[in-house]
Short mmCIF file of N, CA and C in Angstrom, two decimals:
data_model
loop_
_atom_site.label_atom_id
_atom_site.label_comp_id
_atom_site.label_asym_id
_atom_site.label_seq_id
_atom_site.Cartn_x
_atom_site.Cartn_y
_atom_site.Cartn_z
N UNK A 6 0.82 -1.20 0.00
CA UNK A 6 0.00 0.00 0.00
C UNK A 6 0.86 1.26 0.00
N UNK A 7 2.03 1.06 0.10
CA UNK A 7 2.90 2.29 0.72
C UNK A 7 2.83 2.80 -0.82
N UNK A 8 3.38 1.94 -2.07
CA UNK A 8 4.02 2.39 -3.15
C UNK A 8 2.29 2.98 -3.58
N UNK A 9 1.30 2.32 -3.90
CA UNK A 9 0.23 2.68 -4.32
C UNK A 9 -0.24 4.36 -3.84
N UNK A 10 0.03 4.32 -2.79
CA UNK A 10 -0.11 5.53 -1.93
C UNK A 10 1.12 6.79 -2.23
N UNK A 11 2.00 6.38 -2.39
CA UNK A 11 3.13 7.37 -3.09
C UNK A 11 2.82 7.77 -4.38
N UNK A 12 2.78 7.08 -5.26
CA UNK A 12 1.64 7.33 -6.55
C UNK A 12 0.91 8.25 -6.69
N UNK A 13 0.14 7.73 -6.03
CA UNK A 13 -1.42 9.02 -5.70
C UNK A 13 -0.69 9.89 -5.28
N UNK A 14 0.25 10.01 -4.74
CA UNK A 14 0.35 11.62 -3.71
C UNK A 14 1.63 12.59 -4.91
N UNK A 15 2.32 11.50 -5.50
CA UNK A 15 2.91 12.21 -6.54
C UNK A 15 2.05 12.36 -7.63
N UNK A 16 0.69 11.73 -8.40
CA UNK A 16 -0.01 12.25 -9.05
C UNK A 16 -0.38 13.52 -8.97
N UNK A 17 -1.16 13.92 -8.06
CA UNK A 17 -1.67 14.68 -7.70
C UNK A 17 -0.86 15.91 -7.47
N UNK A 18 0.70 15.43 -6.95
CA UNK A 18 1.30 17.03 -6.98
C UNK A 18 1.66 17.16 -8.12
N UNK A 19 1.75 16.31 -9.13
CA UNK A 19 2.09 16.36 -10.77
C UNK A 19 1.41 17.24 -11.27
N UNK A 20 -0.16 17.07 -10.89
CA UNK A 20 -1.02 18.07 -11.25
C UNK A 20 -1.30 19.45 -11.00
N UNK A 21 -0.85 19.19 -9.76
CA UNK A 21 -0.78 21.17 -8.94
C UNK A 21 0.30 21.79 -9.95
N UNK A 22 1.55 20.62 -10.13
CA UNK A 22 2.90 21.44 -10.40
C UNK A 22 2.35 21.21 -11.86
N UNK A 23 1.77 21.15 -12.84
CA UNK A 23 1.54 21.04 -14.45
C UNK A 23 2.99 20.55 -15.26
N UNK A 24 3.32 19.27 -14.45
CA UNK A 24 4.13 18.70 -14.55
C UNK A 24 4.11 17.44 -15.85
N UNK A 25 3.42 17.71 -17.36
CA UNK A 25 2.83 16.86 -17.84
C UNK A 25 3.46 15.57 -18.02
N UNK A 26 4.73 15.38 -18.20
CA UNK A 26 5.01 13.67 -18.99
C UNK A 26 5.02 13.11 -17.68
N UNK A 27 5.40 13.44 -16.55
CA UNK A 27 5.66 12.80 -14.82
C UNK A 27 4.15 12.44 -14.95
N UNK A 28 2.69 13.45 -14.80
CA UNK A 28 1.51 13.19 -14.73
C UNK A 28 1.10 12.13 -15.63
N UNK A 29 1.48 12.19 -16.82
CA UNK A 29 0.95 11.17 -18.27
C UNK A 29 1.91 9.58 -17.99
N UNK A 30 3.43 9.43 -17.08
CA UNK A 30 3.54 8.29 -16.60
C UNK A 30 2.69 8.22 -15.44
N UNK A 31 2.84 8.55 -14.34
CA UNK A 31 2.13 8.31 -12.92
C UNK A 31 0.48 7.38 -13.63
N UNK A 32 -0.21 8.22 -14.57
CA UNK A 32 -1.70 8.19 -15.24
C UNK A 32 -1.45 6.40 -15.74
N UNK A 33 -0.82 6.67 -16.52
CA UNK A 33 0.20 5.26 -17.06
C UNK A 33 0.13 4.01 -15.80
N UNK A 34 1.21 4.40 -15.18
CA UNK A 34 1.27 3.36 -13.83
C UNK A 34 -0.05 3.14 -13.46
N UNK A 35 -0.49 4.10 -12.62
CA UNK A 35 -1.77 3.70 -12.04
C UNK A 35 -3.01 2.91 -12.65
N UNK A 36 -3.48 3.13 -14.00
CA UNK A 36 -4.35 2.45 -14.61
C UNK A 36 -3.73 0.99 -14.86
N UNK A 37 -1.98 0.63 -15.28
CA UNK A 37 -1.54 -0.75 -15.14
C UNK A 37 -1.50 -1.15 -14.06
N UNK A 38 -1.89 -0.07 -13.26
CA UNK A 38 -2.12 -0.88 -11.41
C UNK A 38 -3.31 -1.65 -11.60
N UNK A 39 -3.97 -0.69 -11.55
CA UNK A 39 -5.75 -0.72 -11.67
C UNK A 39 -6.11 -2.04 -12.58
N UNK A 40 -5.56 -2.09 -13.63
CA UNK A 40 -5.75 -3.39 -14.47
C UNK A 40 -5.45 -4.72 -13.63
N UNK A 41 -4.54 -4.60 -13.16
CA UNK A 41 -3.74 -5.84 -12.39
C UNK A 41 -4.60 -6.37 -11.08
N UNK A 42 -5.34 -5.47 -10.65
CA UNK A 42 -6.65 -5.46 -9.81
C UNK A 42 -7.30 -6.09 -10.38
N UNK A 43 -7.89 -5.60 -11.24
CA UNK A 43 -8.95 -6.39 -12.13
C UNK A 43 -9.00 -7.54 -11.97
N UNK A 44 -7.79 -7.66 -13.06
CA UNK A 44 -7.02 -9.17 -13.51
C UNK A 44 -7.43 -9.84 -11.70
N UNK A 45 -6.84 -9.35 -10.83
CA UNK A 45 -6.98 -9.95 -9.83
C UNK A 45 -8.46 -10.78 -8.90
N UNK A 46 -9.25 -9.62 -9.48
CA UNK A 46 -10.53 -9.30 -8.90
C UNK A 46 -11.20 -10.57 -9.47
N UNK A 47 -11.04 -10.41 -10.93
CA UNK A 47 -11.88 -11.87 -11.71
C UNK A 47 -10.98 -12.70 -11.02
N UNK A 48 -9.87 -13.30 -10.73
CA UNK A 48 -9.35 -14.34 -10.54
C UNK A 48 -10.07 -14.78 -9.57
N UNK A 49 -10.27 -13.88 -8.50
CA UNK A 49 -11.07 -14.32 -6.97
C UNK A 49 -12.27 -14.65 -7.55
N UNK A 50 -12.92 -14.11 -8.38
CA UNK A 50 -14.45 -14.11 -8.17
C UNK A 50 -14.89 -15.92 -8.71
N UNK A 51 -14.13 -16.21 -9.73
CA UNK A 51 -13.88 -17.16 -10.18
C UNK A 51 -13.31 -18.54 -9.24
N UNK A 52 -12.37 -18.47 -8.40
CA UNK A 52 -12.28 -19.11 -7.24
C UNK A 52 -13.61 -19.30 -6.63
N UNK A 53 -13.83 -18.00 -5.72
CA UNK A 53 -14.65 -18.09 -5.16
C UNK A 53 -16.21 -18.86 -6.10
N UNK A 54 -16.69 -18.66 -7.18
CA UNK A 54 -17.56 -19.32 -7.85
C UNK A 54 -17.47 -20.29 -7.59
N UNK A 55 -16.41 -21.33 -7.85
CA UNK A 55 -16.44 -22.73 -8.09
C UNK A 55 -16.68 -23.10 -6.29
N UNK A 56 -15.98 -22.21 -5.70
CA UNK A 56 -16.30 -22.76 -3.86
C UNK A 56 -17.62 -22.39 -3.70
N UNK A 57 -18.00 -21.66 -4.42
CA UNK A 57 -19.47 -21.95 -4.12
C UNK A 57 -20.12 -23.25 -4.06
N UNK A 58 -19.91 -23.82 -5.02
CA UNK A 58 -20.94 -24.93 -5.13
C UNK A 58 -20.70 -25.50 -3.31
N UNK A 59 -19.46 -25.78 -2.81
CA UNK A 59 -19.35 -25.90 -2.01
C UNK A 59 -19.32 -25.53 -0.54
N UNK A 60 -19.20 -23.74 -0.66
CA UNK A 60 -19.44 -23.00 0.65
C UNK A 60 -19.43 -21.54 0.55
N UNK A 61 -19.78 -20.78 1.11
CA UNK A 61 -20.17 -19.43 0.65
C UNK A 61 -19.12 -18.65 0.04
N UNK A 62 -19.66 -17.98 -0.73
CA UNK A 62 -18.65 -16.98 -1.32
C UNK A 62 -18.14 -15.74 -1.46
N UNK A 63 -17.79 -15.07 -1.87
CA UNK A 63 -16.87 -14.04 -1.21
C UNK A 63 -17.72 -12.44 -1.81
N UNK A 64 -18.03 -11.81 -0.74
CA UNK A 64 -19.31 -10.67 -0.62
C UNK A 64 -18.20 -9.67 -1.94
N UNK A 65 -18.96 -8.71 -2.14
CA UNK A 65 -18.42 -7.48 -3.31
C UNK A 65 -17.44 -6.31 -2.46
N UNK A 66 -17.49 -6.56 -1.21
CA UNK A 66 -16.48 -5.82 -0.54
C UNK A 66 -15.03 -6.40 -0.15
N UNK A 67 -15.66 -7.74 0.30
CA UNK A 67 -14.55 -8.76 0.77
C UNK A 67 -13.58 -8.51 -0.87
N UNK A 68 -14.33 -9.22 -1.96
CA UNK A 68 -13.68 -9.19 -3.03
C UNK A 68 -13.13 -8.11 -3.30
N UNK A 69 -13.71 -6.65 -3.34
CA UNK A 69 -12.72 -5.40 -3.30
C UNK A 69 -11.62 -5.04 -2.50
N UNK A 70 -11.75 -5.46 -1.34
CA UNK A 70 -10.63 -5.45 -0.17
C UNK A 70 -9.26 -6.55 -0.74
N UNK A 71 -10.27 -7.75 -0.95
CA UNK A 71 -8.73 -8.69 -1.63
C UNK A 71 -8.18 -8.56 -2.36
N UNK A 72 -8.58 -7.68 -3.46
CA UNK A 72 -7.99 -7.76 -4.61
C UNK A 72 -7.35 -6.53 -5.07
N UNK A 73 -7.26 -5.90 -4.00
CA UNK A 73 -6.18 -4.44 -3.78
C UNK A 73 -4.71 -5.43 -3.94
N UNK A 74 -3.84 -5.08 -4.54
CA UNK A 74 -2.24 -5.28 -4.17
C UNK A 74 -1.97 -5.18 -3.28
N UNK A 75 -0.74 -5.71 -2.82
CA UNK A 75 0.44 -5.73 -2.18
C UNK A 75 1.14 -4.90 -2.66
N UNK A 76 2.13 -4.39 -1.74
CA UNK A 76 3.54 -3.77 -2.32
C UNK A 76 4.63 -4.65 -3.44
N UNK A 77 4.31 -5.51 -3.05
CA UNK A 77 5.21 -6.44 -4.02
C UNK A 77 4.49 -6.94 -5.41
N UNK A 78 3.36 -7.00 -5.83
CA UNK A 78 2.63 -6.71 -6.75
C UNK A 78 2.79 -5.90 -7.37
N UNK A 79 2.75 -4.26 -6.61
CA UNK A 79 2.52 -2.78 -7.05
C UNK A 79 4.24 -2.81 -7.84
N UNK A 80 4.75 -3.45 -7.09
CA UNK A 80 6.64 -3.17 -7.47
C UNK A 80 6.87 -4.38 -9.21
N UNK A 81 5.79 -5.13 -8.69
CA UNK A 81 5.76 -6.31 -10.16
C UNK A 81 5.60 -5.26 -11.44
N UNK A 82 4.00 -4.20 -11.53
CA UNK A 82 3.66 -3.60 -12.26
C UNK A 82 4.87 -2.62 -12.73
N UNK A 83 4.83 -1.82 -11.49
CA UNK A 83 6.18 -0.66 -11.95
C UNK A 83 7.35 -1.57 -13.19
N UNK A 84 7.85 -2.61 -12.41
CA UNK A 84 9.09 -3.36 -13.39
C UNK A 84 8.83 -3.24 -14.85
N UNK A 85 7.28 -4.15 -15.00
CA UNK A 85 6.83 -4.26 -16.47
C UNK A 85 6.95 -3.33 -17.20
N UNK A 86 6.44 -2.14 -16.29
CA UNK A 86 5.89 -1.08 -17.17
C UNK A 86 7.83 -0.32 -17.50
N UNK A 87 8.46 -0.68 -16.48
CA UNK A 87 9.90 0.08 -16.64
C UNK A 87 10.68 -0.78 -17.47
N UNK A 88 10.14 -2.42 -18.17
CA UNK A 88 11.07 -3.06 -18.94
C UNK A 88 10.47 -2.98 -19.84
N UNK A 89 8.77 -2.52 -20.46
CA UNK A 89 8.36 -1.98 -21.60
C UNK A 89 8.96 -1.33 -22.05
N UNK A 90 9.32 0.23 -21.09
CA UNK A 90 10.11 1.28 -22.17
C UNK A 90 11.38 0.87 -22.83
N UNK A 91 11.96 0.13 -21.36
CA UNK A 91 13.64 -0.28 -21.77
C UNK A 91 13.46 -1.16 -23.19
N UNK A 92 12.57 -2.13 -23.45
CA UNK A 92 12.32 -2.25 -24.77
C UNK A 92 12.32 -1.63 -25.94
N UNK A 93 10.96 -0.72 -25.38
CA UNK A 93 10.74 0.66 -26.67
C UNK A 93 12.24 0.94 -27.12
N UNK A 94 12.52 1.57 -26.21
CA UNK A 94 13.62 2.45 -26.27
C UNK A 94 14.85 1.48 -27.65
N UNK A 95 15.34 0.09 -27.50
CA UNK A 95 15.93 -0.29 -28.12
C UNK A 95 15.10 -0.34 -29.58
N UNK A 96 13.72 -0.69 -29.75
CA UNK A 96 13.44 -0.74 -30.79
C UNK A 96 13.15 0.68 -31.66
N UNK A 97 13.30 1.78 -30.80
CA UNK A 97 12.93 3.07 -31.79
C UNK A 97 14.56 3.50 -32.05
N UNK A 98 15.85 3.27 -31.28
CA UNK A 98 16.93 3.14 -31.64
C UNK A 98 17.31 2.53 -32.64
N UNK A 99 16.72 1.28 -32.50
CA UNK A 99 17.47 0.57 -33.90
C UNK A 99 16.63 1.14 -35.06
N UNK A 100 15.03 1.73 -35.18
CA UNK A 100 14.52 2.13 -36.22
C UNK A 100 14.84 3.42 -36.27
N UNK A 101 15.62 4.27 -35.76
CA UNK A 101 16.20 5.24 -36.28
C UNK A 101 15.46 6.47 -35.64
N UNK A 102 14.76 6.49 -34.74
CA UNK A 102 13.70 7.46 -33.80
C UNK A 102 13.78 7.89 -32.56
N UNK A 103 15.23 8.86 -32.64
CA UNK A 103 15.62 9.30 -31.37
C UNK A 103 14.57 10.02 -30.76
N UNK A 104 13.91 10.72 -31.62
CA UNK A 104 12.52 11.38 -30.51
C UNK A 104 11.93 10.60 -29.82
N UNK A 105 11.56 9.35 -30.28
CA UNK A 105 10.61 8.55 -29.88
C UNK A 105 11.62 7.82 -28.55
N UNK A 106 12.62 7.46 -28.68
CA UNK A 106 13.59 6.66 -27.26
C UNK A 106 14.03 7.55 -26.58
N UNK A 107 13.93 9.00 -26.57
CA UNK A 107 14.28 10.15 -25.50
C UNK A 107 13.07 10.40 -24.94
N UNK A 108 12.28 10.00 -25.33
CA UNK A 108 10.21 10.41 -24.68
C UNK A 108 10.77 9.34 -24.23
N UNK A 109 10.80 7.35 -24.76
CA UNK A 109 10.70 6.38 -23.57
C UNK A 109 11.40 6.66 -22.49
N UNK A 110 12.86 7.12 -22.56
CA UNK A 110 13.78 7.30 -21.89
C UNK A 110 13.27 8.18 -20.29
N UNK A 111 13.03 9.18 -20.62
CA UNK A 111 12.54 10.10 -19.82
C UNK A 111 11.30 9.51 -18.68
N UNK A 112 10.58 8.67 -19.55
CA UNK A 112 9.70 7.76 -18.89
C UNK A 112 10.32 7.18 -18.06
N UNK A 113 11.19 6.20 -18.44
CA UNK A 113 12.05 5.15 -18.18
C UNK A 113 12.46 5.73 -16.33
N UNK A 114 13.31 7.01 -16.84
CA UNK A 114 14.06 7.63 -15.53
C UNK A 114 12.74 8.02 -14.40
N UNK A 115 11.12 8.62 -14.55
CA UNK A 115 10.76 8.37 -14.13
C UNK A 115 10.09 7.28 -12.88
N UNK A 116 9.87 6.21 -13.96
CA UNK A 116 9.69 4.57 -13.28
C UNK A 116 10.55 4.44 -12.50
N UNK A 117 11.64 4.56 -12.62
CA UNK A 117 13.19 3.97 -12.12
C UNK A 117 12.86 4.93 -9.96
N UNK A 118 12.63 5.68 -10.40
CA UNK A 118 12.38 6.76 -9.23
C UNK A 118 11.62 5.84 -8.22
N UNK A 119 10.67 5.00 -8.53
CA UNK A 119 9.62 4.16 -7.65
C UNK A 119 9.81 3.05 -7.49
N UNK A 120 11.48 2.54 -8.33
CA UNK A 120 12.10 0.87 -8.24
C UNK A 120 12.95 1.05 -7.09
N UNK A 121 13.55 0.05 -6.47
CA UNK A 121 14.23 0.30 -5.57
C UNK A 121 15.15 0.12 -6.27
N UNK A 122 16.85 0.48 -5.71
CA UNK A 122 17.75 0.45 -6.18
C UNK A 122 18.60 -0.86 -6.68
N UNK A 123 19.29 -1.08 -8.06
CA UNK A 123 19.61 -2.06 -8.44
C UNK A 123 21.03 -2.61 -7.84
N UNK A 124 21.27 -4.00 -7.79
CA UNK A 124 22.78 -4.48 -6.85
C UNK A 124 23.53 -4.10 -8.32
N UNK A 125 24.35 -4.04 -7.60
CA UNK A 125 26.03 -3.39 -8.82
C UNK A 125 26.02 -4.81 -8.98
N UNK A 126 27.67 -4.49 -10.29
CA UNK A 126 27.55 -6.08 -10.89
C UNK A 126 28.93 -7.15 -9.89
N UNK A 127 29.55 -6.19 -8.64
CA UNK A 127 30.29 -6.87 -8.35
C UNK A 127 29.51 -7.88 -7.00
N UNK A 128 28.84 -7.11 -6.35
CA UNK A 128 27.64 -7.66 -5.77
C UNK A 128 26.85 -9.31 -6.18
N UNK A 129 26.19 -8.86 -7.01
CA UNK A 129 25.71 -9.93 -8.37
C UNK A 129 26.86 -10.95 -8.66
N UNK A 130 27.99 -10.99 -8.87
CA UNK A 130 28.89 -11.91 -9.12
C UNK A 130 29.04 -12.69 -8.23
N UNK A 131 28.95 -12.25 -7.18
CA UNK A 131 29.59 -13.15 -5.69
C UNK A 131 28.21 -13.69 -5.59
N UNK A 132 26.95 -13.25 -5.44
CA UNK A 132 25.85 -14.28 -5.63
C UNK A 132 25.74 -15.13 -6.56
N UNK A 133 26.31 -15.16 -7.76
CA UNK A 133 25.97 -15.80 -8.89
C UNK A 133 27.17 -17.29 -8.94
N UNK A 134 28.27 -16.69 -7.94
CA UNK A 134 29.46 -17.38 -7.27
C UNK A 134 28.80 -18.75 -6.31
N UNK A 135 28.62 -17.93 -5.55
CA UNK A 135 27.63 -18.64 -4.10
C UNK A 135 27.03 -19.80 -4.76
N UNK A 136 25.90 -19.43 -5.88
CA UNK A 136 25.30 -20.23 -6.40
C UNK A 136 25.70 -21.64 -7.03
N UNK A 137 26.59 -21.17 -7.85
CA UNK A 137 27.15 -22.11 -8.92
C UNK A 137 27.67 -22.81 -7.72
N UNK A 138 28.40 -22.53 -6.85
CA UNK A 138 29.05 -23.77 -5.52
C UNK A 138 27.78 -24.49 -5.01
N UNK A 139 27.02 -23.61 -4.37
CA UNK A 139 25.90 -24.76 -3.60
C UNK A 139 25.56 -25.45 -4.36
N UNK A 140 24.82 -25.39 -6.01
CA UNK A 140 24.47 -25.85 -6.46
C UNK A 140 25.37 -27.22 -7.21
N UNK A 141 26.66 -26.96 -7.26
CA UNK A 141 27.35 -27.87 -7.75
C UNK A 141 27.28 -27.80 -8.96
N UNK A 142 27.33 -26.62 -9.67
CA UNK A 142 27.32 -26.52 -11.24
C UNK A 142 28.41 -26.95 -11.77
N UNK A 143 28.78 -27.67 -12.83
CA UNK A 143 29.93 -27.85 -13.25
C UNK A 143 29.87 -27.55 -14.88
N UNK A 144 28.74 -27.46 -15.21
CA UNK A 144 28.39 -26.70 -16.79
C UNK A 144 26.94 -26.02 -17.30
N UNK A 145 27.16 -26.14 -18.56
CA UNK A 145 25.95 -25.29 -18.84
C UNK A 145 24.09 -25.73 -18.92
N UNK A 146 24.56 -27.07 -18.58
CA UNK A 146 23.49 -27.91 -18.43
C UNK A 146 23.05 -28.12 -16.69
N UNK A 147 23.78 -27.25 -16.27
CA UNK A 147 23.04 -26.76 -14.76
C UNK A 147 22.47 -25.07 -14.92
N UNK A 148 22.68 -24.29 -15.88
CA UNK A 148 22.03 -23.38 -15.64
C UNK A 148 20.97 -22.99 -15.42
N UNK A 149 19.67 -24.25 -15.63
CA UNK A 149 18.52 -23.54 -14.79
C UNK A 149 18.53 -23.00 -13.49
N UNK A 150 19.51 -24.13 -13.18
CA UNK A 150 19.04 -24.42 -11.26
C UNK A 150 19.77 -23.63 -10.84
N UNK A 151 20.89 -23.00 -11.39
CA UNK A 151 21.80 -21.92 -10.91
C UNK A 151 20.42 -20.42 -11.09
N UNK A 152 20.50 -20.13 -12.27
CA UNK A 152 19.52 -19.24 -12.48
C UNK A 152 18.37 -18.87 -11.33
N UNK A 153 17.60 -19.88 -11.05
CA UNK A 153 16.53 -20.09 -10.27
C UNK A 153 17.03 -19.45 -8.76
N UNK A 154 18.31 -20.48 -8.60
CA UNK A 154 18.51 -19.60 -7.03
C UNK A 154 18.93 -18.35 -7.05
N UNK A 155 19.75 -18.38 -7.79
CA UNK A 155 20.20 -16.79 -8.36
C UNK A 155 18.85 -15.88 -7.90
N UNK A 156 18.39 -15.94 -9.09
CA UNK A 156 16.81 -15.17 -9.13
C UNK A 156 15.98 -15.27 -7.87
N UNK A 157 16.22 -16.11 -6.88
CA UNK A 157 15.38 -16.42 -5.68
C UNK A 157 15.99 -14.89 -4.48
N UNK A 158 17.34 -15.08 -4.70
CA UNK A 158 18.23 -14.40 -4.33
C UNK A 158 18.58 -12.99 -4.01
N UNK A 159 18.03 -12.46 -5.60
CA UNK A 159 18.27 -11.27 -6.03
C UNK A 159 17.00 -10.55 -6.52
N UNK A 160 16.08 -11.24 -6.27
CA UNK A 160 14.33 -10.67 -6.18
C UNK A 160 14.09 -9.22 -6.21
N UNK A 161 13.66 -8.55 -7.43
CA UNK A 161 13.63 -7.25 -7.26
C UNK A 161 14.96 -6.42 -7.39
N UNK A 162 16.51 -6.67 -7.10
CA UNK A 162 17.84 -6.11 -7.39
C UNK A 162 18.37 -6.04 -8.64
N UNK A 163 17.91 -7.25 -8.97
CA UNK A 163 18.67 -7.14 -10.53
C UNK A 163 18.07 -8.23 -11.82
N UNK A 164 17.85 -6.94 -13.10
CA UNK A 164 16.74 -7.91 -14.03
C UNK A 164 17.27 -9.43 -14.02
N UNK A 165 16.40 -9.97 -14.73
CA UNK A 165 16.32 -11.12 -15.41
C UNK A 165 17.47 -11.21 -16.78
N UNK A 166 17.95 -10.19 -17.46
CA UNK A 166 18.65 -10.27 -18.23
C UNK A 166 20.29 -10.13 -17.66
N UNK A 167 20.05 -9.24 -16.61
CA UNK A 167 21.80 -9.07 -15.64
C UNK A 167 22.03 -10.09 -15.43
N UNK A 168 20.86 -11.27 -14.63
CA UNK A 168 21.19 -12.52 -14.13
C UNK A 168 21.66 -13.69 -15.19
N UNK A 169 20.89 -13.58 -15.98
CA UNK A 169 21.27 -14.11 -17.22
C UNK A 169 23.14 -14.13 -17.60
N UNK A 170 23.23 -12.86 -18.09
CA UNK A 170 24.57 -12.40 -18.34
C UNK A 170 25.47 -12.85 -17.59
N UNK A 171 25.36 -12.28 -16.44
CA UNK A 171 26.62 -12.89 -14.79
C UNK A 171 26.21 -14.47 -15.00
N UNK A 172 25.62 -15.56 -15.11
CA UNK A 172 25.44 -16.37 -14.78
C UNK A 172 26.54 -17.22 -15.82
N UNK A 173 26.17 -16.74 -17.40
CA UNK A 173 26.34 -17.31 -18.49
C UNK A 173 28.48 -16.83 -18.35
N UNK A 174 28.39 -16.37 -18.10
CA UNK A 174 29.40 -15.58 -18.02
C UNK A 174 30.71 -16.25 -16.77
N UNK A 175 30.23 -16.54 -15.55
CA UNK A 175 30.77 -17.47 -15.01
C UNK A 175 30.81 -18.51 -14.20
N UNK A 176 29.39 -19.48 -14.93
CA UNK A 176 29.32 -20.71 -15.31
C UNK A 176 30.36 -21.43 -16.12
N UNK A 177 30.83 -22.74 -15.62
CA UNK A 177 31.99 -23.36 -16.70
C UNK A 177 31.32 -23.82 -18.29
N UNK A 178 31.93 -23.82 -19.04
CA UNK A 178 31.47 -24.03 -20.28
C UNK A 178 31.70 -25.57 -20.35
#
């Protein structure tokens, strides 16, 4: 609730201050919040349906109350929406549309403001270290299971593609 609540309170001063692309991401975030609710909301209602047949089901408040996020949810959305641009951004680069990857960009640095901070890569190595030992990796046909703890590890610190990289990188071939 904390991040959801920071949101709103930076929306809103977005708006006092006529702060437009900050307001037009925040607008952004929040409705991919709001969706993810949704998404959430049917999931329950649907649960709850089938327990019906079997035992009562879940009132229109209960279901509104549950299907608010978590902070760790709210931090899921932010990512997406901050590895969308990081996307954009490469594909209007390679098509030749610096206007268009300095608008994602700007976005980008926005989002980044409401992520928590990422582990450096020397950090990341010594976990990715750790790993490959417990796990007993000895090649590249252990890299799921390295990956997995890795990623168990580093939850929220560092993408899916860093982990990737450090992993592939010193894993034995």
């Amino acid at each position: 609730m904390i991040f959801r609540q920071k949101i709103e309170d930076d929306l809103k001063d977005a708006m006092r201050k006529k702060e437009e692309l900050r307001l037009s991401v925040l607008r952004m975030l929040s409705a991919a919040i709001r969706n993810r609710e949704i998404e959430k909301r049917t999931r329950l209602a649907k649960a709850s349906a089938e327990q019906a047949k079997t035992s009562k089901t879940l009132e229109a408040k209960d279901l509104e109350k549950e299907s608010r996020l978590i902070d760790e949810e709210v931090l899921a959305a932010i990512r997406s929406e901050a590895k969308k641009r990081k996307d954009a951004i490469q594909e209007y680069e390679k098509g030749g549309r610096k206007d268009l990857a300095d608008k994602e960009s700007a976005e980008l640095k926005i989002l980044e403001e409401y992520l928590p901070k990422e582990m450096d890569d020397d950090e990341l190595e010594k976990i990715v270290i750790a790993a490959v030992k417990s796990a007993g990796a000895s090649s590249t046909k252990d890299f799921g299971r390295v990956m997995g703890e890795v990623m168990k590890k580093t939850k929220g610190q560092a993408s899916g593609d860093r982990v990737r990289d450090a992993v592939k990188k010193i894993l034995p071939q």
